PDB file of C-alpha atoms and ligand atoms in Angstrom:
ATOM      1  CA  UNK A  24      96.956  81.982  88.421  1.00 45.00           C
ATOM      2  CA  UNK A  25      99.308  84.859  89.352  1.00 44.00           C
ATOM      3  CA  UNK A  26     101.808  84.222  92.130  1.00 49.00           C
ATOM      4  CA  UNK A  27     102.748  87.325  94.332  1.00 53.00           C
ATOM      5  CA  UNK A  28     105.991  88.048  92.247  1.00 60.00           C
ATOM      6  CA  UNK A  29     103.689  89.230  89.292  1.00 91.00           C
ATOM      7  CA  UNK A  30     101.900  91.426  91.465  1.00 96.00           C
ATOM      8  CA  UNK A  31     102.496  94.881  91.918  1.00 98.00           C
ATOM      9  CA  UNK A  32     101.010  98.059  93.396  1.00 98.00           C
ATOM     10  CA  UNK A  33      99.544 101.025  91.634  1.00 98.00           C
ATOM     11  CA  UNK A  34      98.116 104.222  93.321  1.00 98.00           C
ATOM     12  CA  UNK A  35      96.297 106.992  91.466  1.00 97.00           C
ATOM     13  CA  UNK A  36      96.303 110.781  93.188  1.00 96.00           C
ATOM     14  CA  UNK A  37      93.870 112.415  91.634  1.00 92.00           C
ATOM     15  CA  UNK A  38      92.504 115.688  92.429  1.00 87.00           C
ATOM     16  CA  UNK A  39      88.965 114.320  93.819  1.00 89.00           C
ATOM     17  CA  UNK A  40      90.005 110.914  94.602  1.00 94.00           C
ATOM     18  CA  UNK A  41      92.741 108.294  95.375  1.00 96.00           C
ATOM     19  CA  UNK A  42      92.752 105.090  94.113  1.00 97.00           C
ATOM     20  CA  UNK A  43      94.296 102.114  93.939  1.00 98.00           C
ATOM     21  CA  UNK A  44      94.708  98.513  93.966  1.00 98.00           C
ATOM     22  CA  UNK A  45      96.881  95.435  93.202  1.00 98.00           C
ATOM     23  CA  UNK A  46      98.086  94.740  89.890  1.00 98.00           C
ATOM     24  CA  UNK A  47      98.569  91.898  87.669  1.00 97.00           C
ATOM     25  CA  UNK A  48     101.621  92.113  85.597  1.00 97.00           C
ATOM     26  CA  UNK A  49     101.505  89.164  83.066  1.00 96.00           C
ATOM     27  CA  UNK A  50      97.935  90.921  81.894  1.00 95.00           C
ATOM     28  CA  UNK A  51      98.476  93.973  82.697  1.00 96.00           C
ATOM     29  CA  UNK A  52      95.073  94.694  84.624  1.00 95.00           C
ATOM     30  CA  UNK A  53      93.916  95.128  88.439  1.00 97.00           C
ATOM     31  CA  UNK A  54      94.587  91.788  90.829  1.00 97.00           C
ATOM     32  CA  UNK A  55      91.560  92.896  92.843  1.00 97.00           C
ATOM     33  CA  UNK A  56      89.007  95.465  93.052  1.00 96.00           C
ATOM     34  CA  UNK A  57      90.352  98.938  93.136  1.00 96.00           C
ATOM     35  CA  UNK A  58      89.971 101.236  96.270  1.00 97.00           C
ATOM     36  CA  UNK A  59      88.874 104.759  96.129  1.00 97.00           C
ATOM     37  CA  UNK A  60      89.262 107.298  99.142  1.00 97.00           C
ATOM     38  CA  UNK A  61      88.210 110.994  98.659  1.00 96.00           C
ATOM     39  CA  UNK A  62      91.269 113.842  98.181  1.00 95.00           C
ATOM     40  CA  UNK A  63      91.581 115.272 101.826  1.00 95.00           C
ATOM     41  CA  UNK A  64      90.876 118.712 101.072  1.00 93.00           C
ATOM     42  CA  UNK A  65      93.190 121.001 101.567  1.00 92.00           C
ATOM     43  CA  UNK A  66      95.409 118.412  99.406  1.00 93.00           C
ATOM     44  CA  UNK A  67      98.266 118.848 100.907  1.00 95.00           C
ATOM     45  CA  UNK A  68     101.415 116.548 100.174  1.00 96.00           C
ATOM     46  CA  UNK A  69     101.185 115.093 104.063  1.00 96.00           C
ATOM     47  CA  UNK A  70      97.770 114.241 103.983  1.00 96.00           C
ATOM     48  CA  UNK A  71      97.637 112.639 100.812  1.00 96.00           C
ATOM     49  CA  UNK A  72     100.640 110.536 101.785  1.00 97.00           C
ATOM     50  CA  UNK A  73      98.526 109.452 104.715  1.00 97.00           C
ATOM     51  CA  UNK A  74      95.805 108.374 102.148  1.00 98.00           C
ATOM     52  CA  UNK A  75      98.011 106.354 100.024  1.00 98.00           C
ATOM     53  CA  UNK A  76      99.386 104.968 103.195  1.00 98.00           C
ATOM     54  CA  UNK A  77      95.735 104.228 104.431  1.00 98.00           C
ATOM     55  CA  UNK A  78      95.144 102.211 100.661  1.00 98.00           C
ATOM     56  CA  UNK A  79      98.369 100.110 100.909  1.00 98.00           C
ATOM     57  CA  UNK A  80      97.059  99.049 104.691  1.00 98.00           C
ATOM     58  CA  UNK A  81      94.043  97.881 103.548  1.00 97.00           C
ATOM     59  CA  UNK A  82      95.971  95.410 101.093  1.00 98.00           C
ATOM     60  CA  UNK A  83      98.308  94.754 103.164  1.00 97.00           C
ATOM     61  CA  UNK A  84     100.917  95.392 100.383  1.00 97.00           C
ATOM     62  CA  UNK A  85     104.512  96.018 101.998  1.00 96.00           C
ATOM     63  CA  UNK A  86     106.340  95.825  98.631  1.00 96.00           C
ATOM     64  CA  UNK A  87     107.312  98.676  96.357  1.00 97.00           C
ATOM     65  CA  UNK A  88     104.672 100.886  94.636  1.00 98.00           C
ATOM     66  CA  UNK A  89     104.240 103.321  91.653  1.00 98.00           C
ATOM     67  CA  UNK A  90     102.340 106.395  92.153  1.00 98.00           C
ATOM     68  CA  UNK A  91     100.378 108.770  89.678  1.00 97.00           C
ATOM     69  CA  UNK A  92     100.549 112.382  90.288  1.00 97.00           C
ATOM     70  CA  UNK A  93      98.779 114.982  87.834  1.00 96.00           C
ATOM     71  CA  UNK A  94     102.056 117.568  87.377  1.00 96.00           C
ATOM     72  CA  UNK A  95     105.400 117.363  86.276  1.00 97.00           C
ATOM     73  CA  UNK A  96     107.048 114.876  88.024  1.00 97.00           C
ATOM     74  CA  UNK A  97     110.979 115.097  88.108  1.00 97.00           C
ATOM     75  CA  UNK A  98     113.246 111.950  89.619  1.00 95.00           C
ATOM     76  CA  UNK A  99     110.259 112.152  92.169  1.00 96.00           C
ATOM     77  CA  UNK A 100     109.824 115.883  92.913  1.00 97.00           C
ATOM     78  CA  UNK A 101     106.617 117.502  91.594  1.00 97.00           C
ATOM     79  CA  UNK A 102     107.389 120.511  90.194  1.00 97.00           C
ATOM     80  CA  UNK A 103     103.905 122.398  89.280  1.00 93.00           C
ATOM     81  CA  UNK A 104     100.455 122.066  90.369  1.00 90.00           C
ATOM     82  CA  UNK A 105      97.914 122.903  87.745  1.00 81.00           C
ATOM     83  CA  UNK A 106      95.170 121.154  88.910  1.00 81.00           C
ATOM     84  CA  UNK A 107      96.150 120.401  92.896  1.00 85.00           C
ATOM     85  CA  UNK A 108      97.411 122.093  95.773  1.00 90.00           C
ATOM     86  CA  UNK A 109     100.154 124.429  95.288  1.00 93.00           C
ATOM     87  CA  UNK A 110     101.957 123.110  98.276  1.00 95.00           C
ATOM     88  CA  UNK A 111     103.391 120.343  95.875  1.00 96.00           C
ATOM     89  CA  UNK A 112     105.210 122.862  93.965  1.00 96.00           C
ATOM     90  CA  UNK A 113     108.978 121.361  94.218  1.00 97.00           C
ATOM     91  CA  UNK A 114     108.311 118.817  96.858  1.00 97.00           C
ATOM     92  CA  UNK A 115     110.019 116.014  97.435  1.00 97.00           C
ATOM     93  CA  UNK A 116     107.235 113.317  96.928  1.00 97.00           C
ATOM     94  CA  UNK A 117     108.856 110.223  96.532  1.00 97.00           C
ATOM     95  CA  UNK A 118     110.894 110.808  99.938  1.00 97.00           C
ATOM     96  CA  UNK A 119     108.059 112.055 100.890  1.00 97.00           C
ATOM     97  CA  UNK A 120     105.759 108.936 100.295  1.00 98.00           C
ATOM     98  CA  UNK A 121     108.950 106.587 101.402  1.00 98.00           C
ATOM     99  CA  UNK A 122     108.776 108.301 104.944  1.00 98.00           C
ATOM    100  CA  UNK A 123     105.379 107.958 105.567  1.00 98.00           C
ATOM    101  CA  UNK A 124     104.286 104.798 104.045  1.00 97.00           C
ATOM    102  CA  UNK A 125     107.505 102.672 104.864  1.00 97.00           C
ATOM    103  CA  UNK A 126     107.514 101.313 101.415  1.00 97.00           C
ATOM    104  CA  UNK A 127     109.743 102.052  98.247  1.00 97.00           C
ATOM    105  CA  UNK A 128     107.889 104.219  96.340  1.00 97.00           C
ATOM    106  CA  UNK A 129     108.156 105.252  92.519  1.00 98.00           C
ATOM    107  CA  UNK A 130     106.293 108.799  91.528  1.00 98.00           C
ATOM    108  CA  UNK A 131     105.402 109.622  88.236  1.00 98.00           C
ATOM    109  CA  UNK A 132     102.779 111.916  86.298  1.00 98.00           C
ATOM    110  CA  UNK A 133      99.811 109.927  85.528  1.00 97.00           C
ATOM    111  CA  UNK A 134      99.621 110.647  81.289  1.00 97.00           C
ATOM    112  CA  UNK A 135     103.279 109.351  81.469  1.00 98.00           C
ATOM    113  CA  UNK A 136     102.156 106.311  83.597  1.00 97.00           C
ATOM    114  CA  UNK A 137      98.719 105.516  81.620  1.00 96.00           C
ATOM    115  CA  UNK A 138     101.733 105.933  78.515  1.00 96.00           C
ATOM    116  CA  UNK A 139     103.694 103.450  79.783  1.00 97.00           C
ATOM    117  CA  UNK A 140     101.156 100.772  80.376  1.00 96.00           C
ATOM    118  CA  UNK A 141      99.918 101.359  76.654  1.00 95.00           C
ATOM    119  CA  UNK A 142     103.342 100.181  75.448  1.00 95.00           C
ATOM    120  CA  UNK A 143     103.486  97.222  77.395  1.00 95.00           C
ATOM    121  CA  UNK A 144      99.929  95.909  77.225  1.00 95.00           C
ATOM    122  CA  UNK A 145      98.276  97.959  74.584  1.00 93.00           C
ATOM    123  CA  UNK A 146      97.737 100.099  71.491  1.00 87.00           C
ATOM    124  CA  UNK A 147     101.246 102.033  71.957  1.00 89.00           C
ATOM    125  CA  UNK A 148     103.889  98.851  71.465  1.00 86.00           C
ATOM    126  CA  UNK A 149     107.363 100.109  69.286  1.00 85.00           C
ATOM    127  CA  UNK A 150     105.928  98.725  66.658  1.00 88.00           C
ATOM    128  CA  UNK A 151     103.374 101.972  66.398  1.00 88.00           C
ATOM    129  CA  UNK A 152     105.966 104.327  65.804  1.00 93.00           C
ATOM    130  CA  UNK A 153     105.216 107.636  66.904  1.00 96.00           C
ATOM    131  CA  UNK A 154     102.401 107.570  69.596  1.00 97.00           C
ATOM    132  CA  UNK A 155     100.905 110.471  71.452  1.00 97.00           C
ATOM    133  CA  UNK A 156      98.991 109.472  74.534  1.00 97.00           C
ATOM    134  CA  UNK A 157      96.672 111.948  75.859  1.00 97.00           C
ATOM    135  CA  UNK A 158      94.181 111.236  78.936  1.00 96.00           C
ATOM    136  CA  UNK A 159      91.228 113.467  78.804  1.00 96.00           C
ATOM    137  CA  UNK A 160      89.707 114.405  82.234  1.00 93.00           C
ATOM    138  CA  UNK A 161      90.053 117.300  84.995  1.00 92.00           C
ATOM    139  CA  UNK A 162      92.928 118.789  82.630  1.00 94.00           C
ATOM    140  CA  UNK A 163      94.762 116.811  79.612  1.00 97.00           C
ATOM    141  CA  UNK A 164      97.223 114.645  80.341  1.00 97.00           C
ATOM    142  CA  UNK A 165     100.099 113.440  77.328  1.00 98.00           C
ATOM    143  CA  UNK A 166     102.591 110.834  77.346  1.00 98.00           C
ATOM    144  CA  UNK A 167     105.235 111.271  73.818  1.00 97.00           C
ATOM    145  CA  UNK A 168     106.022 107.678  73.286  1.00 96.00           C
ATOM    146  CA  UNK A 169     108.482 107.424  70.533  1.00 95.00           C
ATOM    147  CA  UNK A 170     109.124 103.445  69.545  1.00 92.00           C
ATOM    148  CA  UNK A 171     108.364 102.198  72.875  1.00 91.00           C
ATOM    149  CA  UNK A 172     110.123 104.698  74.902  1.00 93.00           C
ATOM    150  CA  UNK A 173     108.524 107.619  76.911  1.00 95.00           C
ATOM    151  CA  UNK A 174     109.636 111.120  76.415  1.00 97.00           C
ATOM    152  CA  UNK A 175     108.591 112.244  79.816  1.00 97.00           C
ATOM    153  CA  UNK A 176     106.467 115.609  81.350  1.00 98.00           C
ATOM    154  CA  UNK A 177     105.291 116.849  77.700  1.00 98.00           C
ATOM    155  CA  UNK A 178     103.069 118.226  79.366  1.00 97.00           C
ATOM    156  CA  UNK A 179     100.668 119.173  76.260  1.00 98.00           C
ATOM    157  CA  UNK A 180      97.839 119.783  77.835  1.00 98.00           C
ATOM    158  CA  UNK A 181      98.790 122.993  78.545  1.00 97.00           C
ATOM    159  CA  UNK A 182      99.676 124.272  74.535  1.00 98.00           C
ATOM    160  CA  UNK A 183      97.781 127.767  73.218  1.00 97.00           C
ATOM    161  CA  UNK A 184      94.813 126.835  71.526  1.00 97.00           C
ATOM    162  CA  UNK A 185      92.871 129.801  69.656  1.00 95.00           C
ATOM    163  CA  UNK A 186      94.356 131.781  72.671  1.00 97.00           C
ATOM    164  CA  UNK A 187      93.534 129.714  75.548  1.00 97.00           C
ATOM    165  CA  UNK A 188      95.358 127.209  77.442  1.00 97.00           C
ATOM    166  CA  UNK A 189      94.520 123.817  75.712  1.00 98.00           C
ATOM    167  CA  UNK A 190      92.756 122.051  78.355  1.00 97.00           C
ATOM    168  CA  UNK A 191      90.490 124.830  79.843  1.00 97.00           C
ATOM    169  CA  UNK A 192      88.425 124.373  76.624  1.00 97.00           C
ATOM    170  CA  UNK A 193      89.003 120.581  75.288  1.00 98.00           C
ATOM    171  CA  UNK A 194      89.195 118.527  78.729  1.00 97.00           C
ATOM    172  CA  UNK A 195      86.636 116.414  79.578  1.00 96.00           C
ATOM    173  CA  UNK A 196      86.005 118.923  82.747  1.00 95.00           C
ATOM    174  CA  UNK A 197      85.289 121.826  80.559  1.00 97.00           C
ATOM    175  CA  UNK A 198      82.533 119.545  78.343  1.00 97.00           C
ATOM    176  CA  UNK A 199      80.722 119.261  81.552  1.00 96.00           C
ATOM    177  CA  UNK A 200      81.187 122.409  83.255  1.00 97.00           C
ATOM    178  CA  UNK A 201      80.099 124.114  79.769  1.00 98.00           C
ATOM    179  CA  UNK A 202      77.343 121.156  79.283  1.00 98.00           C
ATOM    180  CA  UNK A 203      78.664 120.751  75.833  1.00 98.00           C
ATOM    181  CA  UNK A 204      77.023 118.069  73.573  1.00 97.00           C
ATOM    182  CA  UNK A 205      79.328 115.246  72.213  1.00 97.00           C
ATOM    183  CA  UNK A 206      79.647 117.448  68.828  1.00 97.00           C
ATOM    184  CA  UNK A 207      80.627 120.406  70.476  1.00 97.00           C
ATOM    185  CA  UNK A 208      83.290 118.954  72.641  1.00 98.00           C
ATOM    186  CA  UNK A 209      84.429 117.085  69.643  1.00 97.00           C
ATOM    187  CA  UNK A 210      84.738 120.583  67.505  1.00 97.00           C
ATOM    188  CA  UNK A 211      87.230 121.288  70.363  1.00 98.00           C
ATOM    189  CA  UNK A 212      89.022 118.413  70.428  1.00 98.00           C
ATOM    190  CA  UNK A 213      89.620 118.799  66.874  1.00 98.00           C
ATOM    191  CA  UNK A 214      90.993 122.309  67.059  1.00 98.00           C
ATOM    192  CA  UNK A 215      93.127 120.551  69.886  1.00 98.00           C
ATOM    193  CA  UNK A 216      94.384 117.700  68.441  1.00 98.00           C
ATOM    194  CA  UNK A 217      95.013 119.470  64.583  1.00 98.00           C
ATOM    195  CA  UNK A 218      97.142 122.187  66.619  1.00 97.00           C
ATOM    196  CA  UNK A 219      99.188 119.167  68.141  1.00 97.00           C
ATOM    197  CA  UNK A 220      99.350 117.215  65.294  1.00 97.00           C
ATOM    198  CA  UNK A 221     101.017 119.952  63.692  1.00 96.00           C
ATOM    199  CA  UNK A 222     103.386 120.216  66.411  1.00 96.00           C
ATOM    200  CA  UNK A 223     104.503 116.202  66.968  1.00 96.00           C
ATOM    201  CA  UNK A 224     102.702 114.780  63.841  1.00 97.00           C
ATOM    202  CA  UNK A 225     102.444 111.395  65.315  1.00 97.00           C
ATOM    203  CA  UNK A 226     101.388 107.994  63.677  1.00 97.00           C
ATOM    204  CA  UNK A 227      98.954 107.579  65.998  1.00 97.00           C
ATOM    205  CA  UNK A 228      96.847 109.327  69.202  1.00 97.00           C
ATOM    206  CA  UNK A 229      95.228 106.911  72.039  1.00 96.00           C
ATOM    207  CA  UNK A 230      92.696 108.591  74.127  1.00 96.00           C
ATOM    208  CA  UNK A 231      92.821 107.809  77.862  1.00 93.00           C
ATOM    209  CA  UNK A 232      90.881 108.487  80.723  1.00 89.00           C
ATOM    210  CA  UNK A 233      87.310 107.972  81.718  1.00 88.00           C
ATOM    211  CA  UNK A 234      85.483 109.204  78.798  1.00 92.00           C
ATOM    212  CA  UNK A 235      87.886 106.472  76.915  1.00 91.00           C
ATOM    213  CA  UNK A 236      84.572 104.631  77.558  1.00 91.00           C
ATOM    214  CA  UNK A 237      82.940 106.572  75.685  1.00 94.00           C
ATOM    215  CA  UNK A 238      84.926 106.939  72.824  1.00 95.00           C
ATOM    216  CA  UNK A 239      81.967 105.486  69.996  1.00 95.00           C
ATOM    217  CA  UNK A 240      79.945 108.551  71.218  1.00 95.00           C
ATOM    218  CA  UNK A 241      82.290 111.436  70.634  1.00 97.00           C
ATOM    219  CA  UNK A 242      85.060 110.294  68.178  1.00 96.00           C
ATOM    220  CA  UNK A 243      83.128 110.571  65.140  1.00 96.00           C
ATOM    221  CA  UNK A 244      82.952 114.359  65.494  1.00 98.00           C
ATOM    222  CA  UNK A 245      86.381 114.474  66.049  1.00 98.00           C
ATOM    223  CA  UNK A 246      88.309 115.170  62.499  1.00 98.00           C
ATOM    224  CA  UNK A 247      91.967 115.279  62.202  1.00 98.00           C
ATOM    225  CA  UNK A 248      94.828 114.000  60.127  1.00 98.00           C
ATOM    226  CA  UNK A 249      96.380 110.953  62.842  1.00 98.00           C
ATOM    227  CA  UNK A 250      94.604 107.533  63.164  1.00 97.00           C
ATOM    228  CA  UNK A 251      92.907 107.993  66.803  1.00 97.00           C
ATOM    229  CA  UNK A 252      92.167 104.944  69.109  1.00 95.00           C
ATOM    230  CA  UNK A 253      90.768 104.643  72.704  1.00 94.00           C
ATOM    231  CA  UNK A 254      93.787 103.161  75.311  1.00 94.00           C
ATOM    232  CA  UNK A 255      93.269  99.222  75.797  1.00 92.00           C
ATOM    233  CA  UNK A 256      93.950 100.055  79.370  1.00 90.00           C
ATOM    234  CA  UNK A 257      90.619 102.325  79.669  1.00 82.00           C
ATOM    235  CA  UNK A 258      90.648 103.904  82.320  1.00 80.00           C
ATOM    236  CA  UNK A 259      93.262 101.552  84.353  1.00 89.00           C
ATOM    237  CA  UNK A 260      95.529 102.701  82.730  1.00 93.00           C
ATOM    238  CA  UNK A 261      97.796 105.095  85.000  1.00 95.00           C
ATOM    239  CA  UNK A 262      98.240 102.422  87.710  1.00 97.00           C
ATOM    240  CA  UNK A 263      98.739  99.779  85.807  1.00 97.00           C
ATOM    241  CA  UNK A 264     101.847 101.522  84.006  1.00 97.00           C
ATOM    242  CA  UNK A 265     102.882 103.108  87.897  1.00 98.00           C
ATOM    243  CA  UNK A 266     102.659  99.139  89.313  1.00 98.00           C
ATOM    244  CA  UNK A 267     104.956  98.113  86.287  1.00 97.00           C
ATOM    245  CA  UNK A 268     107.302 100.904  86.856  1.00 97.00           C
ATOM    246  CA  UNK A 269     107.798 100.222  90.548  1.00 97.00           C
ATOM    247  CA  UNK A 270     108.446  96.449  89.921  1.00 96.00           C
ATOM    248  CA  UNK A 271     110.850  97.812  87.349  1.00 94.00           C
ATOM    249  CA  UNK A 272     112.962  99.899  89.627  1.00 91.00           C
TER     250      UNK A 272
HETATM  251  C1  BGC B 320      98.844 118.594  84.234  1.00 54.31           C
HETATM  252  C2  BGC B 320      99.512 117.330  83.759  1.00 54.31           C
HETATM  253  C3  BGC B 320      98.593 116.141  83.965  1.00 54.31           C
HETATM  254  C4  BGC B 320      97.235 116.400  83.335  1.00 54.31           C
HETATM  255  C5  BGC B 320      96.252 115.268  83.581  1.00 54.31           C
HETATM  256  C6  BGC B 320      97.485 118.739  83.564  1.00 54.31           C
HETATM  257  O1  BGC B 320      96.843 119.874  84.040  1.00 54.31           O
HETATM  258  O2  BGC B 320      99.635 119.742  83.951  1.00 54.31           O
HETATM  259  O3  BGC B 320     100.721 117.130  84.443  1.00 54.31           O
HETATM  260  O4  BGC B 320      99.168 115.003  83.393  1.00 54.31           O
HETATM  261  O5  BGC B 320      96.679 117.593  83.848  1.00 54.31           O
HETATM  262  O6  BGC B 320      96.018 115.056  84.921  1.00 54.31           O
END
């Protein structure tokens, strides 16, 4: 059984939800059943903080925490704001979080996060050389993780593909909003991953997210070069790796 010292704190901020829950460190999954609260809308740095507050209540979890955000996240300031508010455009979200939860808090971009946990407890360990993790959902998420070690805010969602910005066309957003079928999407994830296969060439590409799930449904139509696996982690992924990098720090 876990004792409270492997436990540690993940929170997701997503742009329709925040979520979050205790987490086991020796396995690398959630302690307890997760929490979700809806975004406040507007999303504004303040009332999200309030959220996240609200979810660390509930556990009654006074330790440190990690934190997923879905932007570039610098030594805790957010610097853009593709898919959220534009109010967290250079904000100081860490002190931020600090101030109004009253607990240490550790910010990071949730593809870099969901990155991290895949080296520690899954399919992206120094042994697999080269890995690219990429979460597919509102936008693209990627995490460069180069024998074990994160290369942070790649940011590759956002590379030209056939003209567009990456993820308008391959997320897992724009398969819904366009009510693709699972070999449509996958004929745009394959013009997405060749064109970043060509720019990282990586051993090997884990697919985060929640259509991770999914993954026997849509992979086959998917055709490129690297080996491609769905994240152990599933979905979990981005607070696992936040929990583990707040008992880190
Ligand atoms: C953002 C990234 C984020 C990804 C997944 C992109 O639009 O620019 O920072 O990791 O969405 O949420």
């Amino acid at each position: 059984m876990s004792t409270q010292k492997q436990r540690g704190f993940g929170i997701d901020i997503g742009g329709s939800g925040i979520k979050g829950a205790p987490v086991d460190l020796e396995k690398g999954r959630f302690a307890e059943e997760r929490t979700r609260i809806a975004t406040p809308q507007p999303a504004t740095p303040e009332a999200v903080a309030e959220v996240v507050k609200e979810i660390l209540d509930h556990y009654g979890w006074d330790g440190p925490f990690g934190c997923t955000f879905p932007a570039v996240v610098q030594h805790g300031v957010t610097r853009t704001a593709a898919n959220v508010d534009d109010s967290w455009i250079d904000c100081d979200a860490a002190k931020l979080l600090r101030k109004v939860t009253g607990r240490e808090a550790v910010l990071v971009n949730d593809a870099d996060a969901a990155g991290v946990a895949e080296v520690e407890y899954g399919a992206a360990g120094p042994d697999a050389g080269v890995v690219l993790v990429t979460t597919l959902g509102t936008g693209i998420g990627s995490a460069l993780v180069v024998r074990g070690t994160l290369v942070p805010n790649t940011e590759f969602g956002h590379i030209e593909v056939d003209g567009h910005d990456g993820e308008s066309r391959a997320a897992d957003s724009a398969r819904d909003r366009e009510e693709l079928s699972w070999e449509e999407w996958g004929e745009r994830l394959t013009r997405y991953y060749r064109t970043l296969e060509n720019l990282v060439w990586p051993d090997l590409i884990v697919v985060g997210g929640g259509v991770s799930k999914k993954f026997d449904r849509w992979s086959e139509h998917v055709h490129i070069r690297t080996p491609i696996t769905p994240a152990k982690l599933l979905n979990e992924a981005g607070i696992v790796g936040a929990a583990l990098l707040a008992h880190r720090a």
